[in-house]
């Protein structure tokens, strides 16, 4: 379950980061995101976080688990607050709130799931 949370979160985060990084200037202006270099920097950081989640999903450890839980909960809080505070179209607001709810759920899965451990004698992973 924990690996699933890592991979699904990475599949949510990577498109978000890449989308922000390559966001056209007109779209950034509509979202009232200024200056554009700040949006690009945030996109690069979120993309790097998604790549780190992909890597952590291959071999779960306590550091990766902290990355998953803290990152998901922080991003869910940020997206949720932004969606509620800004005067956005209803469809966009619903998408952002749904995205925040999904990240919140995945963060809670990462917090509550048992981590996979390697057996001492070798063999398959056990959950």
PDB file of N, CA and C in Angstrom, residues 1 3-4 7 10 14 17 19 28 39 42 46 49 51 59 63 65-66 69 75 86 94 102 108 114-115 119 122 126:
ATOM      1  N   UNK A   1       0.824  -1.197   0.000  1.00  0.00           N
ATOM      2  CA  UNK A   1       0.000   0.000   0.000  1.00  0.00           C
ATOM      3  C   UNK A   1       0.864   1.257   0.000  1.00  0.00           C
ATOM      4  N   UNK A   3       3.909   1.643  -1.230  1.00  0.00           N
ATOM      5  CA  UNK A   3       4.486   1.852  -2.574  1.00  0.00           C
ATOM      6  C   UNK A   3       3.450   2.457  -3.519  1.00  0.00           C
ATOM      7  N   UNK A   4       2.219   1.992  -3.417  1.00  0.00           N
ATOM      8  CA  UNK A   4       1.142   2.539  -4.233  1.00  0.00           C
ATOM      9  C   UNK A   4       0.965   4.032  -3.952  1.00  0.00           C
ATOM     10  N   UNK A   7       3.864   5.906  -5.688  1.00  0.00           N
ATOM     11  CA  UNK A   7       3.754   5.967  -7.143  1.00  0.00           C
ATOM     12  C   UNK A   7       2.581   6.846  -7.580  1.00  0.00           C
ATOM     13  N   UNK A  10       3.505  10.456  -7.055  1.00  0.00           N
ATOM     14  CA  UNK A  10       4.451  10.897  -8.086  1.00  0.00           C
ATOM     15  C   UNK A  10       3.732  11.150  -9.417  1.00  0.00           C
ATOM     16  N   UNK A  14       4.243  14.984 -10.733  1.00  0.00           N
ATOM     17  CA  UNK A  14       5.067  15.273 -11.912  1.00  0.00           C
ATOM     18  C   UNK A  14       4.333  16.099 -12.971  1.00  0.00           C
ATOM     19  N   UNK A  17       4.059  19.736 -11.649  1.00  0.00           N
ATOM     20  CA  UNK A  17       5.324  20.458 -11.726  1.00  0.00           C
ATOM     21  C   UNK A  17       5.701  20.835 -13.147  1.00  0.00           C
ATOM     22  N   UNK A  19       3.651  21.104 -15.662  1.00  0.00           N
ATOM     23  CA  UNK A  19       2.671  22.081 -16.138  1.00  0.00           C
ATOM     24  C   UNK A  19       2.982  23.488 -15.657  1.00  0.00           C
ATOM     25  N   UNK A  28      -0.498  32.261 -16.858  1.00  0.00           N
ATOM     26  CA  UNK A  28       0.006  32.734 -15.570  1.00  0.00           C
ATOM     27  C   UNK A  28      -0.658  34.060 -15.198  1.00  0.00           C
ATOM     28  N   UNK A  39       6.889  31.196 -10.819  1.00  0.00           N
ATOM     29  CA  UNK A  39       6.067  30.047 -11.209  1.00  0.00           C
ATOM     30  C   UNK A  39       6.962  28.951 -11.776  1.00  0.00           C
ATOM     31  N   UNK A  42       8.827  27.253  -8.943  1.00  0.00           N
ATOM     32  CA  UNK A  42       7.942  26.344  -8.211  1.00  0.00           C
ATOM     33  C   UNK A  42       7.693  25.073  -9.012  1.00  0.00           C
ATOM     34  N   UNK A  46       8.625  21.302  -7.732  1.00  0.00           N
ATOM     35  CA  UNK A  46       7.597  20.266  -7.642  1.00  0.00           C
ATOM     36  C   UNK A  46       7.956  19.079  -8.532  1.00  0.00           C
ATOM     37  N   UNK A  49      10.528  17.115  -6.712  1.00  0.00           N
ATOM     38  CA  UNK A  49       9.879  16.377  -5.643  1.00  0.00           C
ATOM     39  C   UNK A  49       9.202  15.120  -6.204  1.00  0.00           C
ATOM     40  N   UNK A  51      10.081  13.447  -8.881  1.00  0.00           N
ATOM     41  CA  UNK A  51      11.142  12.486  -9.217  1.00  0.00           C
ATOM     42  C   UNK A  51      11.668  11.808  -7.950  1.00  0.00           C
ATOM     43  N   UNK A  59      12.261   1.950  -3.300  1.00  0.00           N
ATOM     44  CA  UNK A  59      12.749   1.387  -2.031  1.00  0.00           C
ATOM     45  C   UNK A  59      12.290   2.308  -0.907  1.00  0.00           C
ATOM     46  N   UNK A  63      13.067   8.035   5.483  1.00  0.00           N
ATOM     47  CA  UNK A  63      13.249   9.363   4.889  1.00  0.00           C
ATOM     48  C   UNK A  63      12.245   9.607   3.776  1.00  0.00           C
ATOM     49  N   UNK A  65       9.406   8.180   3.445  1.00  0.00           N
ATOM     50  CA  UNK A  65       8.066   8.247   4.033  1.00  0.00           C
ATOM     51  C   UNK A  65       7.776   9.643   4.571  1.00  0.00           C
ATOM     52  N   UNK A  66       8.761  10.255   5.208  1.00  0.00           N
ATOM     53  CA  UNK A  66       8.606  11.631   5.698  1.00  0.00           C
ATOM     54  C   UNK A  66       8.394  12.573   4.522  1.00  0.00           C
ATOM     55  N   UNK A  69       4.691  12.030   3.260  1.00  0.00           N
ATOM     56  CA  UNK A  69       3.654  12.530   4.165  1.00  0.00           C
ATOM     57  C   UNK A  69       3.703  14.047   4.281  1.00  0.00           C
ATOM     58  N   UNK A  75       1.209  20.368   0.526  1.00  0.00           N
ATOM     59  CA  UNK A  75       0.637  20.758  -0.763  1.00  0.00           C
ATOM     60  C   UNK A  75      -0.889  20.723  -0.711  1.00  0.00           C
ATOM     61  N   UNK A  86      -9.069  32.242  -3.393  1.00  0.00           N
ATOM     62  CA  UNK A  86      -9.091  32.963  -4.670  1.00  0.00           C
ATOM     63  C   UNK A  86     -10.471  32.896  -5.306  1.00  0.00           C
ATOM     64  N   UNK A  94     -13.184  23.283  -8.030  1.00  0.00           N
ATOM     65  CA  UNK A  94     -13.500  21.891  -7.715  1.00  0.00           C
ATOM     66  C   UNK A  94     -12.339  20.961  -8.037  1.00  0.00           C
ATOM     67  N   UNK A 102      -7.257  14.358  -2.630  1.00  0.00           N
ATOM     68  CA  UNK A 102      -6.527  13.152  -3.004  1.00  0.00           C
ATOM     69  C   UNK A 102      -5.132  13.136  -2.387  1.00  0.00           C
ATOM     70  N   UNK A 108      -2.144  10.604   4.275  1.00  0.00           N
ATOM     71  CA  UNK A 108      -2.601   9.812   5.417  1.00  0.00           C
ATOM     72  C   UNK A 108      -2.296   8.329   5.230  1.00  0.00           C
ATOM     73  N   UNK A 114       1.929   0.353   6.860  1.00  0.00           N
ATOM     74  CA  UNK A 114       3.161  -0.294   7.291  1.00  0.00           C
ATOM     75  C   UNK A 114       4.160  -0.194   6.153  1.00  0.00           C
ATOM     76  N   UNK A 115       5.424   0.034   6.485  1.00  0.00           N
ATOM     77  CA  UNK A 115       6.429   0.120   5.433  1.00  0.00           C
ATOM     78  C   UNK A 115       6.913  -1.274   5.073  1.00  0.00           C
ATOM     79  N   UNK A 119      13.421  -8.974   4.195  1.00  0.00           N
ATOM     80  CA  UNK A 119      13.678 -10.040   5.151  1.00  0.00           C
ATOM     81  C   UNK A 119      15.172 -10.269   5.324  1.00  0.00           C
ATOM     82  N   UNK A 122      16.804 -12.909   2.854  1.00  0.00           N
ATOM     83  CA  UNK A 122      16.625 -12.687   1.418  1.00  0.00           C
ATOM     84  C   UNK A 122      15.239 -13.136   1.000  1.00  0.00           C
ATOM     85  N   UNK A 126       8.066  -8.083   2.106  1.00  0.00           N
ATOM     86  CA  UNK A 126       6.864  -8.355   2.887  1.00  0.00           C
ATOM     87  C   UNK A 126       6.266  -7.035   3.327  1.00  0.00           C
TER      88      UNK A 126
END
